[in-house]
mmCIF file of C-alpha atoms in Angstrom:
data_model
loop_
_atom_site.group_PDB
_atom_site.id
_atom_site.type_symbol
_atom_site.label_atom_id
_atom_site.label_comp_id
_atom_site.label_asym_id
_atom_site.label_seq_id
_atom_site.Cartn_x
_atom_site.Cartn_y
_atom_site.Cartn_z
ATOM 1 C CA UNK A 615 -44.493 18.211 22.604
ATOM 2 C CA UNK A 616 -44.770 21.045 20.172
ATOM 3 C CA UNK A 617 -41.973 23.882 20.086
ATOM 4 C CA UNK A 618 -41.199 25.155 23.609
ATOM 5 C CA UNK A 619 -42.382 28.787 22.636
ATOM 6 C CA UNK A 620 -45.946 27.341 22.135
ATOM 7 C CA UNK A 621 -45.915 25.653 24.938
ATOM 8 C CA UNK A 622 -44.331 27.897 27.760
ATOM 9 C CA UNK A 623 -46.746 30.065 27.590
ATOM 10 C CA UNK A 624 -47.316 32.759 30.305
ATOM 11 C CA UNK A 625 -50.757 31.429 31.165
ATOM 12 C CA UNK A 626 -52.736 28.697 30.430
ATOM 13 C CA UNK A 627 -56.285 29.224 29.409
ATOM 14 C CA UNK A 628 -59.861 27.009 28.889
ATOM 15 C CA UNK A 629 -62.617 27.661 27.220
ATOM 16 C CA UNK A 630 -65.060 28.514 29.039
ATOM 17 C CA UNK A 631 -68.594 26.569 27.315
ATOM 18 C CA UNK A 632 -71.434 28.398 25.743
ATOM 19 C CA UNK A 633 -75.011 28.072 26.796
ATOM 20 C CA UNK A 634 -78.227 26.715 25.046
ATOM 21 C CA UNK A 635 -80.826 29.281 26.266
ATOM 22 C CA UNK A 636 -83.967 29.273 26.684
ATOM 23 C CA UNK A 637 -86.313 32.164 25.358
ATOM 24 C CA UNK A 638 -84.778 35.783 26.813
ATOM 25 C CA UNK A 639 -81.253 34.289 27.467
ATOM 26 C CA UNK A 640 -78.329 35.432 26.710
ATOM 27 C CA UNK A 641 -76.397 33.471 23.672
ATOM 28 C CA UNK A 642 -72.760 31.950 24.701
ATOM 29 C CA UNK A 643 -69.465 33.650 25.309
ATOM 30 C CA UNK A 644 -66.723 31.273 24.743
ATOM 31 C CA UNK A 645 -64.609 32.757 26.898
ATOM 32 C CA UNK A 646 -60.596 31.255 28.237
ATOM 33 C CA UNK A 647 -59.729 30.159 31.262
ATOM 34 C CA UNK A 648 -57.508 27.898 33.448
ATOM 35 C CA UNK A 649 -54.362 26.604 35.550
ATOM 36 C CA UNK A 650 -53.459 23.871 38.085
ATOM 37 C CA UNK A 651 -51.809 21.978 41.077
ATOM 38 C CA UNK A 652 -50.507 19.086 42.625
ATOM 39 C CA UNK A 653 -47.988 17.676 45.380
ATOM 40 C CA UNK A 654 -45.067 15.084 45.300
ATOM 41 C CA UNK A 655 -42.745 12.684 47.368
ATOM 42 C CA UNK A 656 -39.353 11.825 46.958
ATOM 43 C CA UNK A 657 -36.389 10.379 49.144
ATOM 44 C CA UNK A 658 -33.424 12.462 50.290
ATOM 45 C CA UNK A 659 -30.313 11.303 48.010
ATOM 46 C CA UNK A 660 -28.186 9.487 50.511
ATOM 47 C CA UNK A 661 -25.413 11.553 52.101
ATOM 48 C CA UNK A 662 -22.738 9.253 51.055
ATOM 49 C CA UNK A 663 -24.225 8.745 47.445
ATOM 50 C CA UNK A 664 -21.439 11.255 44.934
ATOM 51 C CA UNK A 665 -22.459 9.849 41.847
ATOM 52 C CA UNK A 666 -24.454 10.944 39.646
ATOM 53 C CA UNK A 667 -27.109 9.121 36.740
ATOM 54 C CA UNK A 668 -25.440 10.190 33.795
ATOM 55 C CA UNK A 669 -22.214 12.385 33.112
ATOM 56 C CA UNK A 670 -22.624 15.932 31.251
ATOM 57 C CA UNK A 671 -22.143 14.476 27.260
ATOM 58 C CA UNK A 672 -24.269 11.631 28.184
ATOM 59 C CA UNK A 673 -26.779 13.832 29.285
ATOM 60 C CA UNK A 674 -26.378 16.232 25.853
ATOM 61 C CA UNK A 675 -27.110 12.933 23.663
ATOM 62 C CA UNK A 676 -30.404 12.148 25.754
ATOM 63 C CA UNK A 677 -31.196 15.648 24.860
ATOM 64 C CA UNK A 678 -30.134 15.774 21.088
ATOM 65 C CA UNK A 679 -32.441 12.220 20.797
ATOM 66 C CA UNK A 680 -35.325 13.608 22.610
ATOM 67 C CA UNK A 681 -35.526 16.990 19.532
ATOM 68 C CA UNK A 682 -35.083 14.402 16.669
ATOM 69 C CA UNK A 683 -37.818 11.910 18.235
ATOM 70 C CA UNK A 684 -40.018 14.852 18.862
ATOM 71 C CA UNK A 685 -39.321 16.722 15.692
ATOM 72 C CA UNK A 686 -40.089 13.859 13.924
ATOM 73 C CA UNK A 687 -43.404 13.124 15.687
ATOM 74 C CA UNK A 688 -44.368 16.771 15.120
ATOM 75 C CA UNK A 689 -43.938 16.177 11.679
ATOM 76 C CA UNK A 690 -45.553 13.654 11.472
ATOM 77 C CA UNK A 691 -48.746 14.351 13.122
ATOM 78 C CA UNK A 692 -48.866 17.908 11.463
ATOM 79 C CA UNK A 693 -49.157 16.013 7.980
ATOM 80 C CA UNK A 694 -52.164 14.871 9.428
ATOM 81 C CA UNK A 695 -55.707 16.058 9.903
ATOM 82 C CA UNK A 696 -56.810 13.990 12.910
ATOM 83 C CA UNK A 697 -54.733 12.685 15.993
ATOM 84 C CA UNK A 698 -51.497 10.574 14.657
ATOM 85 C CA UNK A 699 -51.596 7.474 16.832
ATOM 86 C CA UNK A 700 -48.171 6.393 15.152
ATOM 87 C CA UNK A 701 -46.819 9.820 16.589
ATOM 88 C CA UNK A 702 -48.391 9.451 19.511
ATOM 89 C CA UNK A 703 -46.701 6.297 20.638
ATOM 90 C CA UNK A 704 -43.239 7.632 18.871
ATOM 91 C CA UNK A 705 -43.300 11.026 21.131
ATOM 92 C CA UNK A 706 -43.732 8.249 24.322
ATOM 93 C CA UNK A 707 -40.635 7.083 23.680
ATOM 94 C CA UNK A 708 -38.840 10.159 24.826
ATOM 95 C CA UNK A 709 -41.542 11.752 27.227
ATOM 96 C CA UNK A 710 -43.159 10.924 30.577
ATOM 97 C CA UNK A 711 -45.037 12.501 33.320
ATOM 98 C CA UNK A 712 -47.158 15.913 33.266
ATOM 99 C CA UNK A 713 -45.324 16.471 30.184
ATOM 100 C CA UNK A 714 -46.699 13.403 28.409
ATOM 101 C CA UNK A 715 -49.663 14.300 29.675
ATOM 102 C CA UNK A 716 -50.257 17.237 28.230
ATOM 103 C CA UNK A 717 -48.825 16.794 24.150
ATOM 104 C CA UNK A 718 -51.015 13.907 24.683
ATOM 105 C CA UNK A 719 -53.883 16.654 24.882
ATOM 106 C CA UNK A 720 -52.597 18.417 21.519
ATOM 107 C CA UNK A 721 -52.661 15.370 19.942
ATOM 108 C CA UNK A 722 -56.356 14.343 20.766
ATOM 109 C CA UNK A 723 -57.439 18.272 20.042
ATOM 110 C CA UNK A 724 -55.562 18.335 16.705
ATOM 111 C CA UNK A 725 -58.624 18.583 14.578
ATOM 112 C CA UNK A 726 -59.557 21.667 16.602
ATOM 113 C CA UNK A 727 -56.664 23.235 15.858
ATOM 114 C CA UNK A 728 -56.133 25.747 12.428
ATOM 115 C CA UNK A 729 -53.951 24.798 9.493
ATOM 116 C CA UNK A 730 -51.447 27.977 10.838
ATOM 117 C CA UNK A 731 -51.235 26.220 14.225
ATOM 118 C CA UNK A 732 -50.628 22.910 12.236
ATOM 119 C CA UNK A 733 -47.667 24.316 10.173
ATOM 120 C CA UNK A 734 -46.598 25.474 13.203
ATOM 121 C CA UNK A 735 -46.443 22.807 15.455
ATOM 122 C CA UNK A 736 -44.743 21.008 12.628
ATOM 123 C CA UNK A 737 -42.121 23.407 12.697
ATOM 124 C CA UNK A 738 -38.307 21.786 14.007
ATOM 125 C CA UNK A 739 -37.266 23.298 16.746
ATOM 126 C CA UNK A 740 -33.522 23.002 18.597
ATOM 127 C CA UNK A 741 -31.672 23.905 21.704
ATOM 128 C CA UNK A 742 -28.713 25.397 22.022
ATOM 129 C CA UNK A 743 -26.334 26.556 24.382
ATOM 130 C CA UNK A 744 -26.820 23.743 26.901
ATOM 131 C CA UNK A 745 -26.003 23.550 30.568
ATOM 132 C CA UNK A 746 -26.677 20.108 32.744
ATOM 133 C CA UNK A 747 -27.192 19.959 35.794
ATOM 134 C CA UNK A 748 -26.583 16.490 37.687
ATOM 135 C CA UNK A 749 -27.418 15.949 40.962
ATOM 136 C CA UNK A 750 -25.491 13.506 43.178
ATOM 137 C CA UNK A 751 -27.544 10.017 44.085
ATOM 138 C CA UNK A 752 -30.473 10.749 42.019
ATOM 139 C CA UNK A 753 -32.421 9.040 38.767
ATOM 140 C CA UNK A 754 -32.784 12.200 37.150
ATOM 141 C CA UNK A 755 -30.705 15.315 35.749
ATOM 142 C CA UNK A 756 -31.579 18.765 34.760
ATOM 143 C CA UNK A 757 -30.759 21.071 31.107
ATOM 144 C CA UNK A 758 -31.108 24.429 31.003
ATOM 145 C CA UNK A 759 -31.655 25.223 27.553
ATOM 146 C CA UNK A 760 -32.502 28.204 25.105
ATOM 147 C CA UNK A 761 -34.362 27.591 21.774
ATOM 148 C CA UNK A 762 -32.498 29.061 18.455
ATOM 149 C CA UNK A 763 -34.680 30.649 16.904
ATOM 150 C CA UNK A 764 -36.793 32.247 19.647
ATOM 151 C CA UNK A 765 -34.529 33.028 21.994
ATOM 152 C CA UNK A 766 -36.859 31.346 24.601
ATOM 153 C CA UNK A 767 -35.099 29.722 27.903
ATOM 154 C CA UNK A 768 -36.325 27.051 30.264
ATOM 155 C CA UNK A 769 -35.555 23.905 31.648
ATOM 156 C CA UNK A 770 -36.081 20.795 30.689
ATOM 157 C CA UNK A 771 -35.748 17.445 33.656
ATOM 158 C CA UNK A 772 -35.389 13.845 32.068
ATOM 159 C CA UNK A 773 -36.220 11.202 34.283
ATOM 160 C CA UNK A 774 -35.919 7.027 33.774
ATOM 161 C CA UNK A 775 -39.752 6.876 33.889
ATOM 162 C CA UNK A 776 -41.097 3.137 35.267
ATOM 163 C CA UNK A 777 -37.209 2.164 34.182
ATOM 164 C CA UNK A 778 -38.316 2.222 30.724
ATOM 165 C CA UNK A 779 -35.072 4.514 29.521
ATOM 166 C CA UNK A 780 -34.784 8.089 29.650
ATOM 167 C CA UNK A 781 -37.705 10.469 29.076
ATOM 168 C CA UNK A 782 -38.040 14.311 29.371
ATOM 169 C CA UNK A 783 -41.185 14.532 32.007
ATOM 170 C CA UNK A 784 -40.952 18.383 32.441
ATOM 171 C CA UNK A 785 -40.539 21.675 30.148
ATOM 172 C CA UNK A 786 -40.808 24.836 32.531
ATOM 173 C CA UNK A 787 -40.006 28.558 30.822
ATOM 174 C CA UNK A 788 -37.513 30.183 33.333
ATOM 175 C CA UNK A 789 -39.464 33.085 33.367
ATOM 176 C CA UNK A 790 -42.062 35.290 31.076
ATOM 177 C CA UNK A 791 -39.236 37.291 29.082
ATOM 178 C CA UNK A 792 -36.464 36.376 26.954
ATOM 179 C CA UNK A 793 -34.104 37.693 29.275
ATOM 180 C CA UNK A 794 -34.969 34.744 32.029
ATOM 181 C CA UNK A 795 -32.260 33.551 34.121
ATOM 182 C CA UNK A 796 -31.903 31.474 37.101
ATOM 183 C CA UNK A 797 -32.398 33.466 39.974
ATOM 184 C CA UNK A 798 -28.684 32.112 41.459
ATOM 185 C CA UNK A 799 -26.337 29.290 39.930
ATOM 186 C CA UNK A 800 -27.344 26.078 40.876
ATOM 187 C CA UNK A 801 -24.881 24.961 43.404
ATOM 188 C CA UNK A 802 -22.589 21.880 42.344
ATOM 189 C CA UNK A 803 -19.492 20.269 44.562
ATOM 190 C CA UNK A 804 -16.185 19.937 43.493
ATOM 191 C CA UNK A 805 -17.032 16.787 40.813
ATOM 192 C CA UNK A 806 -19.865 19.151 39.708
ATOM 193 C CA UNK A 807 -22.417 17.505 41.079
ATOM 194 C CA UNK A 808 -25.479 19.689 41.821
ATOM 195 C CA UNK A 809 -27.227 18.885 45.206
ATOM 196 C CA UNK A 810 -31.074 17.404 45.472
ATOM 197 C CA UNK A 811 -33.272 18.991 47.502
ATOM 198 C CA UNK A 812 -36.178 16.901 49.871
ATOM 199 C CA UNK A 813 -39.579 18.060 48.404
ATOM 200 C CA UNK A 814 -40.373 18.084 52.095
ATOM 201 C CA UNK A 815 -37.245 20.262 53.296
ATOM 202 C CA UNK A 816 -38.636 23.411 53.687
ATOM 203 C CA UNK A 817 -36.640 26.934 52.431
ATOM 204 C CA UNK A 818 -37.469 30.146 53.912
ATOM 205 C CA UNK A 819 -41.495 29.799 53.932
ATOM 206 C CA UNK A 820 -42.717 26.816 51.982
ATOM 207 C CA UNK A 821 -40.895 23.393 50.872
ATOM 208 C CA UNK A 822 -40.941 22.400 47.245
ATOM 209 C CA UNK A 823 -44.160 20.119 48.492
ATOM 210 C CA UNK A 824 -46.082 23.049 49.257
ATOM 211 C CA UNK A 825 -46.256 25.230 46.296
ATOM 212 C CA UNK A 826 -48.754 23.838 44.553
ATOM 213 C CA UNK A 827 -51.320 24.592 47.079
ATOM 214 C CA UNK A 828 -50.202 27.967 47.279
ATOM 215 C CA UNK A 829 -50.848 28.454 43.333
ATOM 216 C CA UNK A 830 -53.805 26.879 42.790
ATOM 217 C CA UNK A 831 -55.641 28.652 45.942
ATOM 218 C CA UNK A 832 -55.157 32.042 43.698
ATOM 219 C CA UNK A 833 -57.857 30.023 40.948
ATOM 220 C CA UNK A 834 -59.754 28.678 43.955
ATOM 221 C CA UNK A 835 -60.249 31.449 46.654
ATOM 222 C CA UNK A 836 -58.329 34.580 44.390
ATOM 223 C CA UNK A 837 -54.878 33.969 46.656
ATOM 224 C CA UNK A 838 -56.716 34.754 50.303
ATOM 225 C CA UNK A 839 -55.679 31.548 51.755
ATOM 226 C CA UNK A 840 -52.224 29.156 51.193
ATOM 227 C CA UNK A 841 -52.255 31.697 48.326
ATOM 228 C CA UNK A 842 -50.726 34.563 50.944
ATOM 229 C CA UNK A 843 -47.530 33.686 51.328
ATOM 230 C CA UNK A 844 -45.919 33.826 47.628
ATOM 231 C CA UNK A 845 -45.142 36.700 45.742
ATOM 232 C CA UNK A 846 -46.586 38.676 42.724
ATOM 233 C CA UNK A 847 -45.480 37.305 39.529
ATOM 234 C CA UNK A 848 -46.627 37.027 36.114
ATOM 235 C CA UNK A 849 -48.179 33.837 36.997
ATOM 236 C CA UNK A 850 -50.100 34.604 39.825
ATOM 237 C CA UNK A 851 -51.333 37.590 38.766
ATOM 238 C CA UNK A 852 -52.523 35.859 35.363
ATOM 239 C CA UNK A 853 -54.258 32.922 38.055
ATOM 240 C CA UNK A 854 -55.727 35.517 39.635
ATOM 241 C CA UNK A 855 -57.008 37.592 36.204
ATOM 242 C CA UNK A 856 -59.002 34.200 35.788
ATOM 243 C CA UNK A 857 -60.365 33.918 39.320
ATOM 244 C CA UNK A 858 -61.721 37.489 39.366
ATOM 245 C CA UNK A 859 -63.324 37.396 35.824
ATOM 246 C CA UNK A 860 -64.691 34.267 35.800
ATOM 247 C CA UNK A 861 -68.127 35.174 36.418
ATOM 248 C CA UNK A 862 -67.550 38.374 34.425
ATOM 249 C CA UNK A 863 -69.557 37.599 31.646
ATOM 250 C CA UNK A 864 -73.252 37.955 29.948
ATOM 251 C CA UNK A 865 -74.034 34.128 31.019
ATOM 252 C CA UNK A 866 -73.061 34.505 34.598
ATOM 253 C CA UNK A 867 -76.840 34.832 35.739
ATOM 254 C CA UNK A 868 -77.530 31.311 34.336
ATOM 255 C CA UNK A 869 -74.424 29.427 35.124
ATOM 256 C CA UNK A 870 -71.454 30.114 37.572
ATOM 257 C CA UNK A 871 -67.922 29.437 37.473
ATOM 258 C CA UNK A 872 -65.394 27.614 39.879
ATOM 259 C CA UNK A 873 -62.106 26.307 40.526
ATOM 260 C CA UNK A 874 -61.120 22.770 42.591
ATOM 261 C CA UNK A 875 -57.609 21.970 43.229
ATOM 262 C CA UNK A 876 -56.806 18.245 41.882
ATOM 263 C CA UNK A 877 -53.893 15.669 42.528
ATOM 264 C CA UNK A 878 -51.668 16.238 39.400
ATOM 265 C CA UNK A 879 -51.420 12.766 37.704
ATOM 266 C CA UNK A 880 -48.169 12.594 37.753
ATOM 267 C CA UNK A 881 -46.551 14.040 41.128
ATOM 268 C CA UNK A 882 -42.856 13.714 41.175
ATOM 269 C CA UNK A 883 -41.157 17.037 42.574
ATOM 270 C CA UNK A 884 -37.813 17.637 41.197
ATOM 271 C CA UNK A 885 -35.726 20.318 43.296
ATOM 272 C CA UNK A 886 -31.923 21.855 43.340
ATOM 273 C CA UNK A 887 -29.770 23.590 45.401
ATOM 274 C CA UNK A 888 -28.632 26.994 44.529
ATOM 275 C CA UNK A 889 -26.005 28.609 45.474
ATOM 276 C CA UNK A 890 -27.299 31.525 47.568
ATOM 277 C CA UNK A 891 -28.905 28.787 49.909
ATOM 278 C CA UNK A 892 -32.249 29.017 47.976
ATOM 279 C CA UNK A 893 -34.239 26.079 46.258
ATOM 280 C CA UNK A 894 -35.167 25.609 42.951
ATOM 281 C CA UNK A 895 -38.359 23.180 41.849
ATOM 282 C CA UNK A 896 -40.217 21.953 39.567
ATOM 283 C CA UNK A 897 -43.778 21.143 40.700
ATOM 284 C CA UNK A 898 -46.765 19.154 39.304
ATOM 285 C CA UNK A 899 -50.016 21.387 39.362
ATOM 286 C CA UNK A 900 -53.626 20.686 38.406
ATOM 287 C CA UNK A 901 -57.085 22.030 38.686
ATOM 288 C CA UNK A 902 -60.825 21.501 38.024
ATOM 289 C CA UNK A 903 -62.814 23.844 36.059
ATOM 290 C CA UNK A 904 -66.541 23.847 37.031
ATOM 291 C CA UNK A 905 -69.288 25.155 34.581
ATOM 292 C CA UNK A 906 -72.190 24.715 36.087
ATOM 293 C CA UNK A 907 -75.728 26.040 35.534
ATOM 294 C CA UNK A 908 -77.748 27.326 38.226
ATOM 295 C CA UNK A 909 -80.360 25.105 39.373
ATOM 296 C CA UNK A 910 -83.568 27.080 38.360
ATOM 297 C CA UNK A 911 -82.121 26.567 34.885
ATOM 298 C CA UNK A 912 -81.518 22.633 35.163
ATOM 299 C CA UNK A 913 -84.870 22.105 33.122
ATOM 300 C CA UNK A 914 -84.970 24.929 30.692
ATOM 301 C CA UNK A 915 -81.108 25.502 29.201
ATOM 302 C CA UNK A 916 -77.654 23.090 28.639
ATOM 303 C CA UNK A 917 -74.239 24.492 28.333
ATOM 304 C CA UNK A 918 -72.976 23.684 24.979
ATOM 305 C CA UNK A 919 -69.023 22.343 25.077
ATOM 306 C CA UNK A 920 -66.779 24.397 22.893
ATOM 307 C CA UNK A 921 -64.799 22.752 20.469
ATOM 308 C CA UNK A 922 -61.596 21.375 22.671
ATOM 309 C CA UNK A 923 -64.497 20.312 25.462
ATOM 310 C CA UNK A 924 -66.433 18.328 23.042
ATOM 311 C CA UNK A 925 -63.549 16.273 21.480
ATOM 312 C CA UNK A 926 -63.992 14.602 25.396
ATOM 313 C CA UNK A 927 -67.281 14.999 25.809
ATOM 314 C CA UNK A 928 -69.868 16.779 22.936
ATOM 315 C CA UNK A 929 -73.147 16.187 24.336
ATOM 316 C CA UNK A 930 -74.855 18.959 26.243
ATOM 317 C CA UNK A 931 -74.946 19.084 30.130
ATOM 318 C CA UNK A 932 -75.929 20.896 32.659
ATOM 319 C CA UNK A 933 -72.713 20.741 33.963
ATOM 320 C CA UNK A 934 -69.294 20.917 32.207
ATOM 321 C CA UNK A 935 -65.943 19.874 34.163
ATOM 322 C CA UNK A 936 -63.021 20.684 32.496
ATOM 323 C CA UNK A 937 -59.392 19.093 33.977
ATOM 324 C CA UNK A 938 -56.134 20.836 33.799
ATOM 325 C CA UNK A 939 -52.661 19.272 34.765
ATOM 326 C CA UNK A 940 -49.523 21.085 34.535
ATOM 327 C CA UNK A 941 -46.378 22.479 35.754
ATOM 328 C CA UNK A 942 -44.616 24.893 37.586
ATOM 329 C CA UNK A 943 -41.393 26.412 38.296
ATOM 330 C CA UNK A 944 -40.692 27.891 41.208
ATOM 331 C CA UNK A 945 -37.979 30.084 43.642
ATOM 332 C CA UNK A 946 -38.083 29.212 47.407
ATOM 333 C CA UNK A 947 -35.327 31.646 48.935
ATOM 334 C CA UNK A 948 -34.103 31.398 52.469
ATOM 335 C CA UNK A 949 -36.050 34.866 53.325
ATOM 336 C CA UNK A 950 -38.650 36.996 51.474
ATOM 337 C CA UNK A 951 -41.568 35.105 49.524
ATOM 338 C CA UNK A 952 -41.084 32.272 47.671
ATOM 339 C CA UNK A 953 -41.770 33.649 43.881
ATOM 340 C CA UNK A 954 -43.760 31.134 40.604
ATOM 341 C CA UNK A 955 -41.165 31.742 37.813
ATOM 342 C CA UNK A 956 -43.627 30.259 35.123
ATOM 343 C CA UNK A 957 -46.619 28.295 34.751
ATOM 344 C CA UNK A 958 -47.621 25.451 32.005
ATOM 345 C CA UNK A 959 -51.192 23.957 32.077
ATOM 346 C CA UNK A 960 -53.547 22.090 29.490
ATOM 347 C CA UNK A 961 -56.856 20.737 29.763
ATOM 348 C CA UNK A 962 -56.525 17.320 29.187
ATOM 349 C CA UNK A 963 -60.282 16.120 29.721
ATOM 350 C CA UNK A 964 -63.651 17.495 29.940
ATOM 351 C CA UNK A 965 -66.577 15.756 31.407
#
C-alpha cells in the first residue's frame, strides 16, 4: 500500500476506454469512473470467550512492523520503472485481503503511473496517535490511526490471514475531512475489550452483511432499489455522480455504459460495538464496469483500452469489462439511516 492519503480517497474512479471510429465518429473521451461491493460471514464470538488476540502494545508493534515493511516496499518499487516483484512479495508479508488486493493493482499499473506519482508513492509515511481496539474472542483487532504529516484519520483491521501471521487486510478513511471521528466510542468492557458484532445481526435497518448491496445499487440502478434505505454521504453521492454521467459523453451513441455488482474477493466483514448501541463495519465491496459498443457498431468500430485497461488486456474489443474490489466503512445506528463513512475501490483487472 502507498500512503493512506493516496489511497483513502473520497471516490474511486476508472477510466472509462476510448473508441476506434469509424468514418463520422466521434474520437474517444477517456473519461473516470468506478466503485464496488461485496458480502461476508463470520461467527458470533462466543459469549463466554473474554480474551482477546493480542493485548494493546502487542497490537502497536504489529502496527509499527506493518509501516517499516511497507515503507520499505514503497521504496523499493518507486526506484523502479516497472512492477517490483521483490516488493511485491515483501508488502505480502504484512497485508491480506481487499487490501492486498488492491496495492497489488498499483504495483502491476506502475508503468502507467508519472514520475510525481512515483516520488510520491515512495514517500514514508507514519501513524501516530494510536488507539486499538480489541475485541473479545476474535482473530482480529482494530487501530484507529492518524497519519503525521497529513493529518488524515482512518482505521486500519489486521487479521491472521490463512494463519500465516498478522496482516493489515483493511485501510478505511473515517470520513472525507480531516476532522473525521468515530461517530460514538467504540464500546469496550471493564478489561477493555471491545465487543464483535455478527455481520448478520442487524442494527436499526440493515446488518453489517447488507451494506454492500445497498452501495453498489447507487452504481447499478442510481440508489432506486437496496440503494433507498442509506443516507446521503460523500460516498453515495460521488456513486451516484458516476451512475448519472456515465453515458454523458460524445461516445455514448456508439457504446453504453453499465454497472454489475460482484462478490468482493475477499469477503470477511469486520464489525464493533459502539457505545450508543450503534454498529460499526468494515465491508468488502466490488463492481463490474461494462463498456460495451452497441451492436450496429460490432463490425465497423473497437473501443480502445486506456492505459491502466491495457496493462490487463491491450487489444481492442468490442467490449471492455473493467473489475473493481474495495472497501467500505460504514455507521449502522439503532434508528435513522445507516450512513457510508468512506469508500476505497481499485480496478484490479480489465477484460
Amino acid at each position: 500500500m502507498g500512503t493512506p492519503p493516496r489511497h483513502h480517497i473520497t471516490c474511486a474512479l476508472a477510466t472509462a476506454a476510448a473508441l476506434t471510429l469509424p468514418a463520422g465518429c466521434s474520437p474517444p473521451d477517456n473519461r473516470d469512473d468506478p466503485h464496488n461491493t461485496p458480502r461476508a460471514t463470520t461467527t458470533a464470538p462466543a459469549a463466554s470467550a473474554r480474551k482477546g488476540a493480542v493485548t494493546r502494545d502487542e497490537a502497536k508493534e504489529i502496527l509499527a512492523r506493518y509501516v517499516s515493511v511497507n515503507n520499505w516496499s514503497n521504496a523499493m518499487q518507486g526506484r523502479s520503472t516497472s512492477p517490483s516483484a521483490q516488493a511485491r512479495r515483501l508488502l505480502a508479508a504484512v497485508e491480506g485481503g481487499q487490501l492486498l488486493e488492491q496495492s497489488v493493482a498499483d504495483y502491476k499499473t506502475w508503468r502507467t503511473r508519472t514520475v510525481a506519482e512515483r516520488k510520491k508513492y515512495a514517500a514514508p509515511f507514519y501513524y501516530v496517535e494510536p488507539v486499538v481496539y480489541v475485541p473479545a474472542g476474535e482473530r482480529w483487532f482494530a487501530i484507529e490511526v492518524k497519519v503525521d504529516r497529513t493529518g488524515w484519520k482512518g482505521l486500519l483491521i489486521f487479521d491472521q490471514a490463512d494463519d500465516k501471521g498478522w496482516r493489515n487486510v483493511a485501510t478505511v478513511a473515517l470520513g472525507d475531512k480531516k476532522s473525521a471521528r468515530l461517530p460514538a466510542p467504540v464500546a469496550t468492557d471493564r478489561a477493555g475489550l471491545a465487543t464483535a458484532v455478527n455481520p448478520a445481526t442487524r442494527s436499526g435497518k440493515l446488518a453489517p452483511n447488507q451494506v454492500a448491496d445497498a452501495f453498489e445499487d447507487h452504481f447499478v440502478t442510481g440508489g432506486t432499489g437496496a440503494g433507498q434505505v442509506l443516507a446521503s454521504s460523500a460516498s453515495t453521492r460521488a456513486a451516484l455522480k458516476i451512475y448519472k454521467e456515465r453515458n454523458q459523453n460524445k461516445d455514448a451513441r456508439v457504446a453504453t455504459k453499465s454497472f454489475k455488482q460482484r462478490d468482493a474477493r475477499h469477503q470477511q466483514i469486520y464489525a464493533l460495538k459502539l457505545r450508543d448501541g450503534s454498529t460499526l463495519a468494515v465491508v468488502p465491496s466490488a463492481h463490474d464496469q461494462h463498456y460495451v459498443l452497441k451492436e450496429e457498431f460490432f463490425l465497423r468500430a473497437k473501443i480502445v483500452p486506456n492505459k491502466e485497461e491495457a496493462v490487463f488486456n491491450p487489444a481492442r474489443r468490442i467490449a471492455v469489462i473493467d473489475e473493481f474490489q474495495g472497501m467500505l466503512l460504514a455507521h449502522l445506528p439503532t434508528g435513522g439511516k445507516p450512513r457510508i463513512l468512506s469508500h476505497e475501490f481499485r480496478m484490479v483487472d480489465s477484460q
